[in-house]
Tab-separated table of C-alpha atoms in Angstrom:
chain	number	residue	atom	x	y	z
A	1	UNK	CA	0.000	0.000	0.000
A	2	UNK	CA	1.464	3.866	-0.809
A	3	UNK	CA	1.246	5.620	1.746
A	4	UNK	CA	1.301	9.637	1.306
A	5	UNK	CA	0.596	12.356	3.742
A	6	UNK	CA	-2.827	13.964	3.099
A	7	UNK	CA	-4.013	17.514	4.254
A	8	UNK	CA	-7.800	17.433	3.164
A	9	UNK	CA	-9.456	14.843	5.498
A	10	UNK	CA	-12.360	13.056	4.308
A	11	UNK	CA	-15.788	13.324	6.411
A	12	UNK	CA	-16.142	9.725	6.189
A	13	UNK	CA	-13.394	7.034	5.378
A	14	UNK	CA	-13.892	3.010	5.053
A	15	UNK	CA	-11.615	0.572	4.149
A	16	UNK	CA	-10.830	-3.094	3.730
A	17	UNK	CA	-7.500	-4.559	3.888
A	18	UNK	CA	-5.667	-1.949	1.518
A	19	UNK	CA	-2.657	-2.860	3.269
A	20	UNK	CA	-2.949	-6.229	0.775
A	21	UNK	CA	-3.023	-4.438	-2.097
A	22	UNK	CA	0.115	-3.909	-3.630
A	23	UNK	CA	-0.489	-3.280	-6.887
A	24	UNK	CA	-3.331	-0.628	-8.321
A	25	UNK	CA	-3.372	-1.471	-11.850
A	26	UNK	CA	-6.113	-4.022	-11.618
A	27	UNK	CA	-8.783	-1.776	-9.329
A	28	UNK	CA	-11.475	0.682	-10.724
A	29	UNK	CA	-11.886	3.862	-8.687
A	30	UNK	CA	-15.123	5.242	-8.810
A	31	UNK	CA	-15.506	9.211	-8.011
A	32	UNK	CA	-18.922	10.868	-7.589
A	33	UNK	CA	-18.827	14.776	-7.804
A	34	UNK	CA	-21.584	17.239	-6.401
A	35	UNK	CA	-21.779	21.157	-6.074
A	36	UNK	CA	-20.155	20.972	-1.641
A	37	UNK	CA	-18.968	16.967	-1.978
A	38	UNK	CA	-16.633	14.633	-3.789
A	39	UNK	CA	-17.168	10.901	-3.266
A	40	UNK	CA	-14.947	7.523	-4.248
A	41	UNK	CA	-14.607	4.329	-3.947
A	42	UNK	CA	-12.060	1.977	-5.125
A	43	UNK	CA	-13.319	-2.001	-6.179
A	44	UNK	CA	-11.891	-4.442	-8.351
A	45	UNK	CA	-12.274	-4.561	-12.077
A	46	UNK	CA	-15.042	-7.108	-11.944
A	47	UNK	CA	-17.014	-4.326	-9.907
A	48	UNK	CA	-18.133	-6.555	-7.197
A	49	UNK	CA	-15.670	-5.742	-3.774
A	50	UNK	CA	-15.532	-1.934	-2.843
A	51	UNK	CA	-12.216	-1.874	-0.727
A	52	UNK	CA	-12.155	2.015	-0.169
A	53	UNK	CA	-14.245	4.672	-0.210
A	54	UNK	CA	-14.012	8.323	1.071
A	55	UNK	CA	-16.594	10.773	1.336
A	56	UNK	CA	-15.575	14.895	1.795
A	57	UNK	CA	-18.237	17.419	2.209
A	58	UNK	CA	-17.673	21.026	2.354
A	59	UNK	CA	-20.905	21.829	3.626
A	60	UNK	CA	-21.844	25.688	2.099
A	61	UNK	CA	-18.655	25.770	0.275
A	62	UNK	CA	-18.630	25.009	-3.793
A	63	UNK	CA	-15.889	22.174	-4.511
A	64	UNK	CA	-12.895	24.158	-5.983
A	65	UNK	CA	-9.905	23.420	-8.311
A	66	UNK	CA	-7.649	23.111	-5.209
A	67	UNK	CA	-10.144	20.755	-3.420
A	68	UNK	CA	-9.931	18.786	-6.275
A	69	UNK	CA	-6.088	18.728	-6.233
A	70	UNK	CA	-5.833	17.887	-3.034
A	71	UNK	CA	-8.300	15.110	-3.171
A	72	UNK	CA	-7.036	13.483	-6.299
A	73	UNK	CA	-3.128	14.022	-5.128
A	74	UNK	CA	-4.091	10.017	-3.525
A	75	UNK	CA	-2.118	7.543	-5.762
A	76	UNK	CA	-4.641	5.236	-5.517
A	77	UNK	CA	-5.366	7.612	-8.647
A	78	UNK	CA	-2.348	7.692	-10.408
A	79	UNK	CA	-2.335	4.082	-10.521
A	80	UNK	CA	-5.613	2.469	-11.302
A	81	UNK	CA	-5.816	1.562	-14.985
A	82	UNK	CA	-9.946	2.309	-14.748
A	83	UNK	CA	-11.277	5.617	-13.677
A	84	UNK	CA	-15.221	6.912	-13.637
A	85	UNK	CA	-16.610	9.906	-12.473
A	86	UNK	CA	-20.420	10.838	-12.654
A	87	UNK	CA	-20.981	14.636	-12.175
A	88	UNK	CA	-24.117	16.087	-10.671
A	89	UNK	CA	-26.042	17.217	-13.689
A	90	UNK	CA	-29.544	18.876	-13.300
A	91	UNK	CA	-29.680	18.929	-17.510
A	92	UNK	CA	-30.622	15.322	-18.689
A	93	UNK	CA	-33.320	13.623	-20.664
A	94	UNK	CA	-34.414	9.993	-21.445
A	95	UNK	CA	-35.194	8.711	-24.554
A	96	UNK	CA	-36.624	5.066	-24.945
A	97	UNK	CA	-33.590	3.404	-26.974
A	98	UNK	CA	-35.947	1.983	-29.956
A	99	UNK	CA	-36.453	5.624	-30.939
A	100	UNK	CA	-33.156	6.939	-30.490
A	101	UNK	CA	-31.023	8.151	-33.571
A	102	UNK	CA	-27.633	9.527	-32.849
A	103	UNK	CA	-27.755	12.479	-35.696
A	104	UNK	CA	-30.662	13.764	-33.212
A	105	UNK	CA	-28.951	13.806	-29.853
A	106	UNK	CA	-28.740	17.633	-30.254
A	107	UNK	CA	-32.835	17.689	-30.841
A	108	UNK	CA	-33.793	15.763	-28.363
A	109	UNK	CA	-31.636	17.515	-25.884
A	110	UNK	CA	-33.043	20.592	-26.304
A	111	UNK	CA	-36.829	19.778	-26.593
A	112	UNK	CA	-36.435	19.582	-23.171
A	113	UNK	CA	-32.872	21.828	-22.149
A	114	UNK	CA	-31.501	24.775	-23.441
A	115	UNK	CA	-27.432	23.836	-24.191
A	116	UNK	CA	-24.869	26.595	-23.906
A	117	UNK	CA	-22.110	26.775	-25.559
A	118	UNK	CA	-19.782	25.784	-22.768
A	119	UNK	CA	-21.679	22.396	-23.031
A	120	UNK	CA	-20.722	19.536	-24.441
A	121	UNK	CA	-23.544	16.564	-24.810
A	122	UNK	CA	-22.960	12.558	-23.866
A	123	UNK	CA	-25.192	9.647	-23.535
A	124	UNK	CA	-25.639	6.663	-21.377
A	125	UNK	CA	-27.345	3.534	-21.926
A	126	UNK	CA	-29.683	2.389	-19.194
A	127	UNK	CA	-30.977	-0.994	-18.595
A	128	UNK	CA	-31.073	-1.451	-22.416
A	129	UNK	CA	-34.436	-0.117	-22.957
A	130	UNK	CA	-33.095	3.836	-22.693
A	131	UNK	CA	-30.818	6.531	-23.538
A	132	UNK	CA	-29.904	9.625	-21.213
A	133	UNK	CA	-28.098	12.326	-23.022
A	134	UNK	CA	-26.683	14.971	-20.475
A	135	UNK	CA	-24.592	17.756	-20.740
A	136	UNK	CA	-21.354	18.594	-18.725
A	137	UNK	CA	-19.163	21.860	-18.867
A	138	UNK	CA	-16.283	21.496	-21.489
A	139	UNK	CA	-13.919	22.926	-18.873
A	140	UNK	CA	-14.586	20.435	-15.977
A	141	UNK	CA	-14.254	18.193	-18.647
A	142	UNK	CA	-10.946	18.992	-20.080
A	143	UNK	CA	-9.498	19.305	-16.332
A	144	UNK	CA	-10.813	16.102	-15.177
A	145	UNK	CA	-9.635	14.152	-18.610
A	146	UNK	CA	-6.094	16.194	-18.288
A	147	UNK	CA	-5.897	14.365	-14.942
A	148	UNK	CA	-7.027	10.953	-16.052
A	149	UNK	CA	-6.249	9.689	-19.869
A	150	UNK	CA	-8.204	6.405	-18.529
A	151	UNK	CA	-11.392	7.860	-17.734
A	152	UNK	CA	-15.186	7.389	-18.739
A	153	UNK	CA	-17.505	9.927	-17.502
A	154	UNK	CA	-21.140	9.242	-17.022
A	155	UNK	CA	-24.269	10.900	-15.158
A	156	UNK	CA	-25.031	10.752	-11.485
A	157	UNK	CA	-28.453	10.212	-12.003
A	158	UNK	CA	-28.599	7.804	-14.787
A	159	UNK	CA	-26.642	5.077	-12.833
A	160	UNK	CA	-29.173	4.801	-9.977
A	161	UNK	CA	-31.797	4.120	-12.618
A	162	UNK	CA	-29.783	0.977	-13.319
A	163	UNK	CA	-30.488	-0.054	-9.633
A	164	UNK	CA	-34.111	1.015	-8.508
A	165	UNK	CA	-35.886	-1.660	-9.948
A	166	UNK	CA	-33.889	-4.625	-8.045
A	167	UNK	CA	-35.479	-2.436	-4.451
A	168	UNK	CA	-39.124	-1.771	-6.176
A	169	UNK	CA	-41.363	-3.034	-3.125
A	170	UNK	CA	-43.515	-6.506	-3.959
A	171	UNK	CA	-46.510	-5.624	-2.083
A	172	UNK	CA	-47.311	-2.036	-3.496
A	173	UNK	CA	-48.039	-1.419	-7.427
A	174	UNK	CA	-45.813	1.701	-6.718
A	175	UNK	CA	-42.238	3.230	-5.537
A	176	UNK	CA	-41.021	6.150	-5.264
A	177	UNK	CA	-36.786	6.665	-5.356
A	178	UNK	CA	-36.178	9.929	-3.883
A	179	UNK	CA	-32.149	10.833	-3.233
A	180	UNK	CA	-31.716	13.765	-1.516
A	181	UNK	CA	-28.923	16.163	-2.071
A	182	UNK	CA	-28.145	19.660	-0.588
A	183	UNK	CA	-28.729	21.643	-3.734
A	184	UNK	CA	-30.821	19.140	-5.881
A	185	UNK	CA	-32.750	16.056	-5.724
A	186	UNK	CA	-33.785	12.745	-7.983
A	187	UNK	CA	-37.315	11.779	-7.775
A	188	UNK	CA	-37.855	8.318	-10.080
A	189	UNK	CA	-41.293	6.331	-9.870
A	190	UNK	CA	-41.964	2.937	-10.480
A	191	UNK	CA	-44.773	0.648	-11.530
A	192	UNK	CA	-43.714	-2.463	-10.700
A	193	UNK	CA	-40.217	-2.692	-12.060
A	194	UNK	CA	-41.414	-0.099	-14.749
A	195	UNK	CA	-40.297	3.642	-14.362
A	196	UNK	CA	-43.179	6.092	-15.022
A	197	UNK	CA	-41.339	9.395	-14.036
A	198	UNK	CA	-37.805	10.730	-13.388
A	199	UNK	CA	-36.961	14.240	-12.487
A	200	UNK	CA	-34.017	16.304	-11.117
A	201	UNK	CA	-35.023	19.234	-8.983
A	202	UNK	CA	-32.702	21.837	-8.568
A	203	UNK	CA	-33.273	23.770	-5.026
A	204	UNK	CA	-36.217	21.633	-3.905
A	205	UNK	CA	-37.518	22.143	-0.571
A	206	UNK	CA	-39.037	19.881	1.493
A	207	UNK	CA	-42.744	20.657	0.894
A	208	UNK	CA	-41.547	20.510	-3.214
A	209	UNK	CA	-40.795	16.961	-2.425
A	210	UNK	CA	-43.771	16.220	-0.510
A	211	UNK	CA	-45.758	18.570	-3.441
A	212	UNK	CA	-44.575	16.171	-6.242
A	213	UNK	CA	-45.431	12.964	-4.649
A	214	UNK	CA	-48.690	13.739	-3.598
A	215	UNK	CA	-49.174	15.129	-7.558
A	216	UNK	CA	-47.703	11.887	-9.094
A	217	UNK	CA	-50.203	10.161	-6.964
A	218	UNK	CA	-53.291	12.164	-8.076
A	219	UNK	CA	-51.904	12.340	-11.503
A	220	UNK	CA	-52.188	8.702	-11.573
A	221	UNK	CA	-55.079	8.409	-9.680
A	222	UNK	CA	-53.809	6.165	-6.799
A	223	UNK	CA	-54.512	5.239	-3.095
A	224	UNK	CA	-51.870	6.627	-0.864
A	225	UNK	CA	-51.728	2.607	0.336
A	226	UNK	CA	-50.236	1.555	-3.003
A	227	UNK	CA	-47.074	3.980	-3.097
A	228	UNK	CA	-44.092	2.633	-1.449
A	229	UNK	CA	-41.289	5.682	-0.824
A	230	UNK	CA	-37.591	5.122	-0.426
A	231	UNK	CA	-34.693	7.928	0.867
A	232	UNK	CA	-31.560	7.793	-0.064
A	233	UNK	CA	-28.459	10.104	0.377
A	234	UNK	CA	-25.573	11.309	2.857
A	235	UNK	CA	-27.502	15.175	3.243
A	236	UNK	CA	-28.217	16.193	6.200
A	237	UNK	CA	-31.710	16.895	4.799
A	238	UNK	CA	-32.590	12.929	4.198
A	239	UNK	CA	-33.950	12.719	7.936
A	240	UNK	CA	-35.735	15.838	7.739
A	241	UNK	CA	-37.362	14.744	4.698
A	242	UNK	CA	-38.324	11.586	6.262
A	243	UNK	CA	-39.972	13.355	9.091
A	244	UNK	CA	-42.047	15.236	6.866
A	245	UNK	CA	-43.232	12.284	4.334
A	246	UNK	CA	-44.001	10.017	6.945
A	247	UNK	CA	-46.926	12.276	8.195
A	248	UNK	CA	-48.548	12.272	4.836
A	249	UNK	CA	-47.822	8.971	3.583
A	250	UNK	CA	-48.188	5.649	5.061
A	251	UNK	CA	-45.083	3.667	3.436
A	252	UNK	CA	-41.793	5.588	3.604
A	253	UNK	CA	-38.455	3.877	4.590
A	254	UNK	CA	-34.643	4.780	4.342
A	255	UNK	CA	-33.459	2.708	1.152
A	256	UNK	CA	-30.988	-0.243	1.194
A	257	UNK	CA	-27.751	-0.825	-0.202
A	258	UNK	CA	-26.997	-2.436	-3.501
A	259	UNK	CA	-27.095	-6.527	-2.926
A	260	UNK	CA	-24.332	-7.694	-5.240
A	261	UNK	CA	-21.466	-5.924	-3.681
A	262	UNK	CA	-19.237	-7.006	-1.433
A	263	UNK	CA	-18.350	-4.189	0.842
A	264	UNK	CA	-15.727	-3.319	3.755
A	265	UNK	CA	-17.342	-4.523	7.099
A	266	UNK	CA	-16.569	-0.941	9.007
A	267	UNK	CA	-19.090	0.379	5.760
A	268	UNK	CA	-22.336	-1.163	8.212
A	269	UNK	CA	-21.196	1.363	10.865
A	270	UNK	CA	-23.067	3.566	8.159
A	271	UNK	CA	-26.844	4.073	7.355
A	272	UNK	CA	-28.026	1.770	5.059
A	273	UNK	CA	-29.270	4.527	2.836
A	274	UNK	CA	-25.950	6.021	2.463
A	275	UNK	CA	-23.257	6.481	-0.809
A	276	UNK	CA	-26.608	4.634	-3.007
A	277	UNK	CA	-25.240	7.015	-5.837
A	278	UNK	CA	-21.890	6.081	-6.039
A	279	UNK	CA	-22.198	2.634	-5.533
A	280	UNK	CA	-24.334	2.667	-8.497
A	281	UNK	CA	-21.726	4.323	-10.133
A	282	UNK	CA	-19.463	1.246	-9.370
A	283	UNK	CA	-21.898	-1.017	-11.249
A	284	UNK	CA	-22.429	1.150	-14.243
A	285	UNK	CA	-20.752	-0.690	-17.018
């Protein structure tokens, strides 16, 4: 294991044995970037052990160029052959993959986003049935790639969709995926293993989440018995929304983690609802 002395502690650190690992070349490390936080973990190239993961929020304070230096200064970067990194995006749409056409990324992009020039669009297939094109700034871009020649990058958002319908709940016709950021959250809804609705709210407040259930449920002209709601997220916020949800609706629950990983045993010190997002980031292909 390298060992290097490191000025920017992470909030939360887990790991499993890195002490064993000797050489990098063969692990995958995972990063998961947000307006205040940077997340990764690092899991070998099948994708199925996490051995490390680190978690640094900077509470009111926007990640910055020197955070990011600092945080990627760990050689477990510099010597992983495999990087990924899914970047908070609130600009994404789906589009089912039997009607996709690459010559119309552009158009279907902005039927639903206005893209600025400092934009540059990608796509991401999800559970083979859909497409989500998303747009990232060129510059974060071109930094992150100047750092890494190895990477992939993909959305934050897209790679839980890959997950939810493993957790949809048996005994309801409906679920409702809610992670909860600082600045943003996903809302995805599920009939049976079917998703009806994904969204990304940018500066929702608690009564907006609260708003849009209730709305998908009278939209689709439901009891409150058959919607099954599930939190995920490391915000402070997550509790808070809990509180509120569970006055209004009868099924709401902190989400579990993702089954098929292995993970270090210090990581079930955690909540169960925790680092959802970047795990699914580990098992987007």
């Amino acid at each position: 294991m390298i060992q290097y002395q490191e000025n920017l502690k992470p909030t939360i650190q887990i790991d499993n044995n890195l002490s064993n690992i000797k050489d990098y070349s063969n692990y995958t490390c995972s990063i998961l970037i947000g307006r205040n936080y940077l997340s990764y973990a690092l899991s070998n190239k099948e994708n199925s052990i996490i051995y490390l993961l680190k978690h640094y929020y900077f509470e009111d304070k926007v990640i910055g160029k020197n955070d990011f230096n600092e945080i990627l200064s760990d050689p477990v970067f510099k010597n992983v052959n495999n990087v990924k990194i899914a970047i908070d995006t609130l600009k994404s749409t789906l589009v089912p993959k039997i009607l996709y056409a690459k010559e119309h990324i552009q158009d279907y992009y902005q039927f639903v986003h206005e893209l600025n020039d400092e934009e540059s669009l990608f796509t991401q297939e999800i559970n083979q049935d859909k497409i989500s094109i998303y747009s990232l700034k060129k510059s974060t871009v071109g930094f992150l790639g100047s750092i890494y020649k190895n990477v992939t990058f993909y959305d934050a958002s897209s790679c839980i969709l890959n997950n939810y319908p493993s957790l949809t709940a048996g005994d309801n016709s409906y679920t409702a995926f809610i992670i909860i950021k600082d600045d943003c959250a996903s809302l995805s809804f599920y009939l049976k293993k079917d998703l009806i609705l994904h969204k990304i709210l940018a500066d929702v407040s608690i009564t907006d989440i609260t708003y849009h259930i209730a709305n998908f449920i009278e939209v689709q002209k439901i009891s409150k018995d058959k919607m099954s709601i599930q939190l995920f997220g490391e915000s402070i916020r997550v509790p808070i929304v809990y509180n509120e949800l569970i006055q209004y609706f009868p099924s709401v629950k902190y989400g579990n983690r993702i089954g098929n990983l292995q993970y270090p045993e210090t990581l079930f010190d955690q909540p169960t609802h925790y680092f959802f997002n970047l795990f699914s980031l580990v098992t987007c292909a």
